[in-house]
């Protein structure tokens, strides 16, 4: 913790000074003083010890913004609450921590009171400001109650944070995965290399290739003989950001110059041999071989579908005259001496070989598994569907201690999902484990929803289906609430868009989730209330869903205006449902949807014409997210869904509509 620079009274005086006129005169008996006293009661004497909400008004008559401060360890939870209570119906909230400026007196006061605090700045639309602050007052009261209870609970260890991170990333919680990674870095316990591997994995999955290439540690990562998955991510990022998009005889000299000038030891990316030969890998390997005049390695590369194009590019002989060598351009891998593997400083290691899902479960149950999170070794294993029955059997009859360890399997299993061959038995076993041991954190619930999607694609019998949905229904009152509305609606959405062998069981399960949410319907953003109404109607759940617009006719208007919105997800059903809701909210906006796995001329044109983009990121490593990031207009905003369901994507789309509207 940094040194104390300001006392609490000094901080209050400086925060409400300068351009901030939210509490002029600092009179505690004034109406403003009485309102702010409730917020200040949560402020620690020496630092920000729990979430604190303070108003900021940059001049008389200006909107009143909210500065939400929290300790670093509370970042994820605070962002989750803000998305639920404030969301995007009152203003644009992207879930990201704000960077404070030292030239602003109020922001400087925060930096000098507690430089380690995290701050979210909420800027409300003028017509929704009063309603937004009403929601924040409700949130402050809830936090006061919940933080008094949670203060007695033990802080999560790094192993649990790693589990949450992998589940969040695999199930599409893009903002939360970033916040969790930040918590992991703050808590320590992972080697620097393993933390960097996780950063690269996340950025690659989200298509943020420019950000990946700018990582200050990337030079050391490439030189470390990184895991195959990391090498492939960096290779793809280099192809996307450094090399000409259209590589031909005219642009070849420029590409070779980029390789010559690169600060990266590009040879190291192929120390695994030819297994890194994705399209980007083949291209980079060919350029490296061509650059050093290694015709033997160049002609040995299996160009696959790119055979003719690259034969012409590099001046190779006709394909029929070439005999691929079994040595296949290891790209001088013998020159890459193995570096010492990055060791995980938290989870114990073992001499046992862990080379498959079943190996890993056996080792976890014995308490001696190596941590494969930081190294991403599991990405090299055969798909879990190939050993689905064995995995499901191994997951039965776990103790409490074993369940906490085995839950680490959720993120990798979801991430390895093959849409056409789901490991549905394993998914069911993990769902039952989560329910039994009450794994109900936001990342856990998002993981359960993703597992449910996998399970339902396995076409279970009516009896099996009814049994699992009954178990989900029984536990729903323990976790459903307004602050988790998006998570709840995503789960019901999976039920609604999947085939059902027992409609009665589906309706009963949907009721068990929607009914407790309906009790707090007035706290839901209008877009979520409308979507809940749509789900209720579709699943024959007789519930009414009043919206804030119903309470105040003056706010009963659609969002958006005119413009173009691009919505992207690999799940076509999610796209259809989200588009239908957005068309109601913003009838004047042109909506384009895409589920393309790779870039195309059509998608490029749509990216360049879109005023804003809403994008789901579950399974994004196998999608066109990087293409969209690269080709969207510089002035267009991109909003990533925090989840894989229609409710999550709808929330991102509403944020995008707000951007178009502004």
XYZ file of C-alpha atoms in Angstrom:
662
model
C 0.000 0.000 0.000
C 1.338 3.392 -0.929
C 2.191 6.055 1.657
C -0.662 8.114 3.095
C -0.589 11.562 1.507
C -3.911 13.081 2.518
C -6.105 12.599 5.544
C -9.795 11.937 5.055
C -10.829 15.553 5.827
C -8.151 16.873 3.468
C -9.300 14.529 0.724
C -12.947 15.590 1.092
C -11.999 19.264 0.975
C -9.859 18.867 -2.138
C -12.235 16.549 -3.974
C -15.102 19.044 -3.620
C -13.004 21.997 -4.773
C -11.933 23.572 -8.024
C -14.355 22.740 -10.826
C -16.392 20.332 -8.687
C -19.382 22.305 -7.349
C -21.409 19.282 -6.245
C -21.015 20.365 -2.588
C -20.198 24.044 -2.478
C -19.218 25.357 0.939
C -18.977 21.840 2.407
C -21.903 22.617 4.725
C -22.959 19.270 6.294
C -26.438 20.658 7.083
C -27.137 21.634 3.457
C -29.280 19.329 1.286
C -26.170 18.326 -0.683
C -24.240 17.700 2.519
C -26.948 15.442 3.925
C -27.065 13.405 0.706
C -23.286 13.093 0.463
C -22.907 12.121 4.147
C -24.310 8.668 3.350
C -21.637 8.134 0.707
C -18.809 9.513 2.842
C -19.639 7.104 5.668
C -18.144 4.322 3.545
C -14.817 6.142 3.118
C -11.969 4.853 5.274
C -9.876 7.173 7.409
C -6.637 6.345 5.604
C -7.552 4.734 2.295
C -10.399 3.439 0.163
C -11.353 0.285 2.067
C -14.678 -0.429 0.364
C -16.714 0.909 -2.540
C -17.406 4.649 -2.234
C -19.648 6.750 -4.508
C -19.083 10.517 -4.754
C -20.701 13.169 -6.984
C -18.793 15.413 -9.385
C -20.409 18.420 -11.090
C -18.185 20.472 -13.387
C -19.998 23.777 -12.922
C -23.486 24.956 -12.060
C -26.142 23.527 -14.343
C -23.875 20.750 -15.586
C -24.719 17.033 -15.253
C -23.656 15.348 -12.012
C -21.207 12.524 -12.716
C -20.478 9.699 -10.275
C -16.966 8.772 -9.154
C -17.097 5.189 -7.869
C -13.920 4.285 -5.963
C -13.047 0.832 -4.708
C -10.044 -1.144 -3.442
C -8.180 -3.115 -6.068
C -9.529 -6.392 -4.668
C -13.133 -5.172 -5.101
C -12.767 -4.141 -8.754
C -14.592 -7.085 -10.306
C -17.486 -7.041 -7.859
C -17.945 -3.262 -8.131
C -17.994 -3.371 -11.933
C -20.577 -6.171 -11.803
C -22.844 -4.171 -9.488
C -22.533 -1.044 -11.624
C -23.468 -2.947 -14.767
C -26.543 -4.275 -12.980
C -27.745 -1.128 -11.206
C -26.739 1.489 -13.753
C -25.838 -0.394 -16.912
C -26.294 1.465 -20.166
C -29.830 2.793 -19.771
C -28.636 5.887 -17.890
C -25.395 6.510 -19.759
C -22.528 4.725 -21.471
C -20.779 2.403 -18.981
C -18.171 0.071 -20.468
C -17.016 -1.564 -17.216
C -13.480 -0.227 -17.561
C -11.408 1.398 -14.825
C -10.757 5.093 -15.512
C -7.273 6.575 -15.783
C -7.006 9.582 -13.468
C -5.320 12.851 -14.434
C -3.094 14.759 -12.087
C -4.133 18.116 -13.568
C -7.726 17.728 -12.351
C -8.016 18.751 -8.662
C -10.640 16.135 -7.781
C -8.826 13.310 -9.547
C -5.509 14.419 -8.061
C -7.104 14.274 -4.607
C -7.948 10.603 -5.163
C -4.403 9.851 -6.309
C -2.968 11.543 -3.232
C -5.390 9.895 -0.813
C -5.090 6.334 -2.135
C -3.057 5.874 -5.347
C -3.951 2.156 -5.453
C -7.709 2.702 -5.515
C -9.631 1.844 -8.686
C -12.103 4.409 -10.021
C -15.060 4.080 -12.374
C -16.470 7.364 -13.719
C -20.152 7.266 -14.682
C -21.471 10.048 -16.906
C -25.256 10.069 -17.075
C -27.410 11.290 -19.896
C -29.083 14.482 -18.766
C -32.604 13.062 -19.118
C -31.730 9.987 -17.011
C -29.547 11.637 -14.359
C -32.118 11.655 -11.545
C -33.068 8.027 -12.146
C -29.386 7.079 -12.337
C -28.578 8.587 -8.963
C -31.631 6.897 -7.454
C -30.135 3.597 -8.560
C -26.743 4.531 -7.101
C -28.332 5.325 -3.728
C -29.915 1.859 -3.752
C -26.564 0.366 -4.674
C -24.801 2.235 -1.860
C -27.272 0.870 0.681
C -26.822 -2.659 -0.619
C -23.014 -2.375 -0.563
C -23.034 -1.132 3.022
C -24.917 -4.252 4.045
C -23.034 -6.761 1.927
C -19.545 -5.398 2.606
C -20.076 -5.678 6.353
C -20.716 -9.402 5.847
C -18.013 -10.034 3.297
C -15.384 -8.252 5.342
C -15.267 -11.359 7.518
C -14.698 -13.693 4.595
C -11.268 -14.817 3.507
C -9.843 -13.225 0.398
C -9.815 -15.447 -2.667
C -6.515 -17.127 -3.346
C -4.762 -16.982 -6.680
C -5.822 -20.536 -7.594
C -9.509 -19.556 -7.295
C -8.878 -16.326 -9.205
C -7.244 -18.319 -11.990
C -10.285 -20.562 -12.159
C -12.609 -17.559 -12.325
C -10.424 -15.951 -14.995
C -10.447 -18.997 -17.255
C -14.211 -19.464 -16.850
C -14.873 -15.760 -17.482
C -12.685 -15.718 -20.570
C -14.108 -18.930 -22.027
C -17.735 -17.939 -21.379
C -17.391 -14.459 -22.854
C -17.154 -12.212 -19.766
C -14.681 -9.904 -21.466
C -14.601 -7.052 -18.938
C -14.601 -9.335 -15.929
C -11.770 -11.451 -17.323
C -9.672 -8.291 -17.557
C -10.499 -7.255 -14.015
C -9.743 -10.747 -12.711
C -6.392 -10.771 -14.499
C -5.610 -7.487 -12.812
C -6.468 -9.009 -9.439
C -4.234 -12.003 -10.163
C -1.338 -9.695 -10.955
C -1.919 -7.675 -7.796
C -2.161 -10.742 -5.572
C 0.975 -12.386 -6.959
C 1.681 -16.083 -6.949
C 2.233 -16.563 -10.676
C 5.556 -16.206 -12.440
C 5.922 -13.156 -14.656
C 5.963 -15.323 -17.767
C 2.779 -17.202 -16.857
C 0.967 -13.921 -16.186
C 2.140 -12.636 -19.566
C 0.931 -15.828 -21.255
C -2.538 -15.232 -19.814
C -2.509 -11.609 -21.010
C -1.589 -12.686 -24.532
C -4.219 -15.429 -24.558
C -6.921 -12.944 -23.528
C -5.929 -10.207 -25.981
C -5.695 -12.664 -28.854
C -9.115 -14.089 -28.028
C -10.638 -10.609 -28.032
C -8.954 -9.725 -31.324
C -6.933 -6.903 -29.768
C -3.841 -7.522 -31.877
C -2.502 -3.970 -31.689
C -2.668 -4.062 -27.893
C -0.991 -7.477 -27.867
C 1.893 -6.237 -30.015
C 2.392 -3.239 -27.727
C 2.846 -5.349 -24.599
C 6.213 -4.312 -23.118
C 7.017 -7.909 -22.132
C 6.418 -9.439 -25.568
C 10.127 -9.488 -26.468
C 10.959 -11.543 -23.390
C 7.937 -13.800 -23.941
C 9.013 -14.671 -27.481
C 12.534 -15.401 -26.278
C 11.293 -17.653 -23.476
C 10.383 -20.628 -25.655
C 6.730 -19.957 -24.903
C 3.945 -22.570 -25.073
C 2.609 -23.437 -28.501
C -0.657 -21.516 -27.987
C 1.237 -18.348 -27.069
C 3.584 -18.707 -30.047
C 0.560 -19.064 -32.338
C -1.079 -15.966 -30.804
C 2.032 -13.829 -31.254
C 2.533 -15.168 -34.792
C -1.021 -14.165 -35.731
C -0.612 -10.748 -34.106
C 2.619 -10.120 -36.046
C 0.916 -11.166 -39.290
C -2.028 -8.849 -38.588
C -0.207 -5.755 -37.370
C 3.226 -5.808 -39.035
C 2.875 -7.393 -42.455
C 0.985 -6.099 -45.513
C -2.591 -7.324 -45.609
C -2.306 -8.306 -49.274
C 0.984 -10.104 -49.665
C 2.129 -10.386 -53.266
C 5.233 -9.828 -55.363
C 4.850 -6.061 -55.017
C 4.523 -6.056 -51.204
C 7.015 -8.874 -50.543
C 10.013 -6.496 -50.138
C 8.079 -4.521 -47.511
C 7.221 -7.720 -45.635
C 10.855 -8.844 -45.642
C 11.906 -5.422 -44.393
C 9.434 -5.688 -41.500
C 10.963 -9.032 -40.542
C 14.463 -7.558 -40.748
C 13.486 -4.600 -38.559
C 11.394 -6.509 -36.007
C 12.486 -6.351 -32.384
C 11.190 -9.912 -31.891
C 13.283 -13.051 -32.258
C 10.772 -14.473 -34.721
C 12.661 -17.765 -35.098
C 11.694 -18.601 -31.513
C 8.032 -18.706 -32.436
C 8.709 -21.994 -34.244
C 10.712 -23.818 -31.618
C 7.850 -26.339 -31.436
C 8.457 -27.275 -35.069
C 5.790 -27.265 -37.757
C 2.829 -27.583 -35.377
C 2.562 -23.759 -35.320
C 1.757 -23.808 -39.024
C -1.630 -22.150 -39.033
C -2.150 -19.929 -42.106
C -0.351 -17.103 -40.315
C 2.321 -19.536 -39.138
C 2.915 -20.928 -42.616
C 3.231 -17.456 -44.052
C 5.660 -16.241 -41.402
C 7.704 -19.442 -41.590
C 7.912 -19.031 -45.362
C 8.983 -15.413 -45.080
C 11.659 -16.295 -42.530
C 13.003 -19.083 -44.726
C 12.917 -16.843 -47.796
C 14.631 -14.045 -45.889
C 17.582 -16.219 -44.918
C 17.714 -18.030 -48.278
C 16.742 -21.411 -46.846
C 15.134 -23.006 -49.894
C 15.056 -26.464 -48.292
C 12.843 -25.342 -45.411
C 10.782 -23.160 -47.719
C 9.925 -25.961 -50.139
C 9.159 -28.347 -47.257
C 6.313 -26.273 -45.858
C 2.889 -27.840 -46.426
C 1.049 -24.845 -47.866
C -2.293 -26.673 -48.018
C -4.970 -24.448 -49.599
C -2.422 -21.678 -50.173
C -0.167 -23.877 -52.338
C -0.554 -22.033 -55.640
C -0.454 -18.534 -54.160
C 2.697 -19.101 -52.138
C 4.416 -21.065 -54.884
C 4.005 -17.982 -57.058
C 4.995 -15.600 -54.251
C 8.239 -17.353 -53.377
C 9.066 -18.631 -56.857
C 8.762 -22.298 -55.892
C 8.675 -25.211 -58.297
C 5.334 -26.690 -59.350
C 3.692 -28.506 -56.448
C 3.696 -31.821 -58.305
C 7.468 -31.769 -58.491
C 7.964 -31.216 -54.780
C 8.224 -33.866 -52.111
C 7.509 -32.477 -48.641
C 10.188 -33.408 -46.159
C 9.216 -34.995 -42.848
C 11.439 -32.429 -41.206
C 9.059 -29.700 -42.405
C 10.788 -26.458 -41.781
C 11.425 -26.669 -38.133
C 12.841 -23.240 -38.861
C 16.132 -23.939 -37.237
C 14.449 -25.053 -34.038
C 17.716 -26.717 -33.076
C 19.095 -23.224 -32.528
C 16.436 -22.545 -29.906
C 17.754 -23.985 -26.679
C 14.906 -24.811 -24.292
C 14.473 -22.138 -21.692
C 13.694 -22.968 -18.093
C 9.926 -23.410 -17.920
C 8.017 -20.710 -16.099
C 7.077 -22.225 -12.765
C 3.797 -21.590 -11.055
C 4.520 -20.380 -7.559
C 1.191 -21.396 -6.094
C 0.143 -24.841 -7.246
C 2.438 -27.731 -6.476
C 4.164 -29.627 -9.258
C 4.406 -33.342 -9.870
C 6.513 -35.713 -11.899
C 3.360 -37.383 -13.241
C 2.698 -36.895 -16.939
C -0.363 -34.749 -17.625
C -1.136 -34.966 -21.325
C -4.934 -35.314 -21.458
C -8.137 -34.308 -19.709
C -8.357 -37.596 -17.834
C -4.693 -37.391 -16.783
C -5.326 -33.943 -15.400
C -8.402 -34.979 -13.408
C -6.549 -37.955 -11.923
C -3.668 -35.699 -10.927
C -5.968 -33.021 -9.514
C -7.763 -35.554 -7.328
C -4.407 -36.730 -6.007
C -3.405 -33.126 -5.299
C -0.329 -33.250 -7.476
C -1.294 -31.716 -10.793
C 0.878 -29.165 -12.428
C -0.861 -25.885 -13.098
C -1.675 -25.865 -16.801
C -3.415 -22.486 -16.731
C -0.403 -20.262 -17.139
C 1.256 -22.562 -19.666
C -2.013 -23.181 -21.599
C -0.944 -26.796 -22.167
C -4.553 -27.968 -22.298
C -5.006 -26.183 -25.640
C -2.790 -28.883 -27.198
C -4.880 -31.850 -25.948
C -7.432 -33.781 -27.977
C -11.007 -32.411 -27.687
C -12.806 -33.455 -24.468
C -15.692 -34.949 -26.482
C -13.393 -37.837 -27.420
C -13.223 -38.925 -23.779
C -16.551 -37.513 -22.597
C -17.811 -40.617 -20.798
C -14.515 -41.184 -18.976
C -14.343 -37.543 -17.879
C -17.932 -37.610 -16.593
C -17.269 -40.781 -14.597
C -14.152 -39.286 -13.016
C -16.123 -36.219 -11.929
C -18.490 -38.255 -9.769
C -18.307 -38.562 -5.978
C -15.982 -35.677 -5.211
C -15.183 -34.308 -1.773
C -15.417 -30.568 -1.010
C -11.670 -30.132 -1.391
C -11.591 -32.060 -4.652
C -14.517 -30.115 -6.106
C -12.709 -26.796 -5.631
C -9.755 -28.167 -7.594
C -11.788 -29.943 -10.275
C -13.834 -26.775 -10.901
C -10.701 -25.483 -12.619
C -11.702 -27.736 -15.503
C -14.696 -25.552 -16.446
C -12.900 -22.789 -18.328
C -10.687 -25.054 -20.448
C -13.569 -27.456 -21.192
C -15.847 -24.630 -22.338
C -13.039 -23.120 -24.366
C -12.358 -26.466 -26.066
C -16.016 -27.022 -26.983
C -16.668 -28.351 -30.482
C -20.128 -27.177 -31.522
C -20.864 -30.342 -33.471
C -19.389 -32.733 -30.878
C -20.267 -31.440 -27.395
C -18.826 -33.099 -24.302
C -22.329 -32.989 -22.846
C -21.938 -35.646 -20.145
C -18.913 -33.854 -18.735
C -20.840 -30.574 -18.901
C -23.689 -32.070 -16.891
C -21.327 -33.446 -14.253
C -19.712 -30.025 -13.836
C -23.085 -28.251 -13.624
C -24.180 -30.635 -10.879
C -20.903 -30.014 -9.065
C -21.379 -26.240 -9.259
C -24.898 -26.514 -7.868
C -23.948 -28.955 -5.126
C -21.025 -26.923 -3.852
C -22.736 -23.545 -4.415
C -20.307 -22.061 -6.921
C -22.373 -18.949 -7.585
C -19.868 -16.183 -8.268
C -20.511 -14.266 -11.512
C -17.807 -16.214 -13.377
C -19.190 -19.495 -11.990
C -22.704 -18.674 -13.170
C -21.503 -17.663 -16.598
C -19.614 -20.953 -16.735
C -22.731 -22.903 -15.721
C -24.655 -21.184 -18.522
C -21.968 -22.090 -21.061
C -21.942 -25.679 -19.751
C -25.726 -25.809 -20.051
C -25.462 -24.786 -23.695
C -22.984 -27.644 -24.264
C -25.252 -30.101 -22.405
C -28.367 -29.182 -24.382
C -26.560 -29.677 -27.688
C -25.984 -33.290 -26.646
C -29.719 -34.061 -27.084
C -30.245 -35.623 -23.626
C -33.259 -37.794 -22.893
C -36.382 -36.242 -21.378
C -35.632 -37.886 -18.030
C -32.038 -36.683 -17.959
C -33.093 -33.208 -19.108
C -35.826 -32.895 -16.501
C -33.538 -34.036 -13.706
C -30.859 -31.436 -14.428
C -33.312 -28.579 -14.919
C -35.009 -29.497 -11.657
C -31.654 -29.222 -9.869
C -31.001 -25.822 -11.447
C -34.479 -24.631 -10.466
C -34.012 -25.696 -6.837
C -30.865 -23.563 -6.447
C -32.038 -20.504 -8.383
C -33.371 -18.541 -5.345
C -29.890 -18.718 -3.824
C -28.276 -16.577 -6.507
C -30.860 -14.800 -8.676
C -31.133 -11.074 -8.036
C -31.319 -7.749 -9.853
C -27.550 -7.345 -9.661
C -27.231 -10.596 -11.618
C -30.056 -9.979 -14.068
C -27.926 -10.403 -17.189
C -26.529 -13.718 -15.927
C -30.024 -14.953 -15.074
C -31.493 -13.917 -18.427
C -28.585 -15.479 -20.318
C -29.316 -18.808 -18.630
C -33.033 -18.634 -19.423
C -32.129 -17.593 -22.964
C -30.156 -20.835 -23.395
C -33.255 -22.783 -22.385
C -35.422 -20.828 -24.803
C -33.198 -21.203 -27.870
C -32.368 -24.884 -27.356
C -34.530 -27.862 -28.250
C -36.488 -29.293 -25.323
C -37.605 -32.897 -24.775
C -39.730 -31.785 -21.769
C -41.437 -28.401 -22.124
C -42.961 -28.629 -18.643
C -39.512 -28.983 -17.061
C -38.248 -26.065 -19.144
C -41.118 -23.791 -18.103
C -40.700 -24.730 -14.436
C -36.967 -24.003 -14.540
C -37.518 -20.679 -16.318
C -40.123 -19.717 -13.689
C -37.724 -20.485 -10.840
C -35.199 -18.032 -12.312
C -37.519 -15.339 -13.634
C -39.865 -15.128 -10.615
C -37.281 -13.867 -8.071
C -35.951 -11.506 -10.730
C -39.451 -10.257 -11.398
C -39.776 -9.263 -7.744
C -37.184 -6.548 -8.470
C -38.365 -5.719 -11.993
C -38.365 -1.959 -11.387
C -34.602 -2.134 -10.796
C -33.958 -3.603 -14.241
C -32.909 -1.489 -17.187
C -35.716 -1.160 -19.702
C -33.949 -3.248 -22.337
C -33.545 -6.131 -19.884
C -37.142 -5.844 -18.658
C -38.370 -6.014 -22.252
C -36.188 -9.042 -22.939
C -37.432 -10.736 -19.757
C -40.992 -10.123 -20.974
C -40.112 -11.692 -24.327
C -38.612 -14.769 -22.650
C -41.593 -15.100 -20.319
C -43.982 -15.052 -23.245
C -41.918 -17.532 -25.247
C -41.634 -20.006 -22.356
C -45.220 -19.609 -21.076
C -44.158 -18.003 -17.801
C -47.011 -15.760 -16.647
C -45.157 -12.751 -15.270
C -45.590 -9.018 -15.904
C -42.479 -6.893 -16.369
C -42.998 -3.177 -15.680
C -40.297 -0.875 -17.000
C -39.108 2.506 -15.785
C -40.715 3.931 -18.878
C -44.039 2.687 -17.509
C -43.419 4.690 -14.347
C -42.517 7.875 -16.221
C -44.227 8.410 -19.557
C -41.793 11.236 -20.374
C -38.990 8.689 -20.766
C -41.000 6.310 -22.912
C -38.935 6.636 -26.069
C -36.834 4.393 -28.206
C -33.063 4.506 -28.215
C -30.722 5.093 -31.069
C -31.740 7.562 -33.753
C -30.195 6.876 -37.121
C -26.939 5.169 -37.974
C -25.534 1.703 -38.526
C -24.900 -0.951 -35.895
C -22.929 -4.152 -36.514
C -23.677 -7.055 -34.144
C -21.305 -10.024 -34.140
C -21.523 -13.481 -32.579
C -20.725 -17.013 -33.690
C -24.120 -18.111 -32.337
C -26.740 -17.436 -35.003
C -29.632 -17.933 -32.568
C -28.196 -15.294 -30.234
C -27.808 -12.922 -33.184
C -31.419 -13.353 -34.273
C -32.807 -12.786 -30.793
C -30.595 -9.781 -30.110
C -31.423 -8.194 -33.449
C -35.150 -8.600 -32.792
C -34.862 -6.751 -29.477
C -32.672 -3.983 -30.905
C -35.107 -3.392 -33.775
C -37.789 -2.605 -31.199
C -35.509 -0.305 -29.218
C -34.068 1.551 -32.217
C -36.256 1.243 -35.319
C -34.321 3.995 -37.087
C -30.953 2.243 -36.873
C -29.681 0.003 -39.648
C -28.677 -3.297 -38.044
C -26.275 -5.749 -39.642
C -25.393 -9.099 -38.083
C -22.502 -11.443 -38.782
C -21.455 -14.875 -37.563
C -18.539 -15.297 -39.980
C -15.593 -17.261 -38.629
C -13.147 -15.491 -40.921
C -12.965 -12.078 -42.501
C -14.560 -11.385 -45.867
C -15.011 -8.463 -48.219
C -18.615 -8.137 -47.047
C -17.615 -8.068 -43.379
C -14.860 -5.567 -44.145
C -17.395 -3.255 -45.795
C -19.783 -3.614 -42.866
C -17.007 -2.831 -40.368
C -16.081 0.316 -42.232
C -19.670 1.531 -42.499
C -20.712 0.776 -38.905
C -21.051 3.667 -36.459
C -20.717 1.212 -33.556
C -20.094 -2.500 -33.044
C -21.454 -4.920 -30.425
C -19.509 -8.169 -30.249
C -19.774 -11.437 -28.330
C -16.382 -12.900 -27.430
C -17.116 -16.463 -26.345
C -15.010 -18.797 -28.528
C -13.627 -15.620 -30.075
C -10.287 -17.273 -30.789
C -12.058 -19.166 -33.548
C -13.909 -16.113 -34.840
C -13.389 -12.932 -36.854
C -13.003 -10.669 -33.819
C -9.475 -9.639 -34.811
C -10.653 -8.862 -38.338
C -13.410 -6.633 -36.957
C -11.013 -4.860 -34.595
C -8.632 -4.210 -37.475
C -11.128 -2.972 -40.056
C -13.673 -0.976 -38.078
C -13.560 2.785 -38.460
C -11.339 4.711 -36.081
C -14.291 6.804 -34.908
C -16.618 3.855 -34.295
C -17.008 2.441 -30.793
C -16.784 -1.270 -30.035
C -18.634 -2.836 -27.111
C -17.837 -6.394 -26.007
C -20.590 -8.475 -24.464
C -20.008 -9.725 -20.934
C -21.420 -13.198 -21.506
C -22.372 -15.471 -24.358
C -26.169 -15.170 -24.292
C -28.650 -12.836 -25.909
C -29.036 -10.699 -22.769
C -25.293 -10.016 -22.641
C -25.108 -9.148 -26.318
C -28.240 -7.007 -25.996
C -26.585 -5.050 -23.180
C -23.548 -4.411 -25.416
C -25.835 -3.433 -28.286
C -27.690 -0.914 -26.099
C -24.354 0.655 -25.141
C -23.550 0.838 -28.849
C -26.915 2.496 -29.517
C -26.130 5.088 -26.866
C -22.900 5.811 -28.709
C -24.772 6.225 -31.984
C -27.336 8.429 -30.280
C -24.678 10.742 -28.827
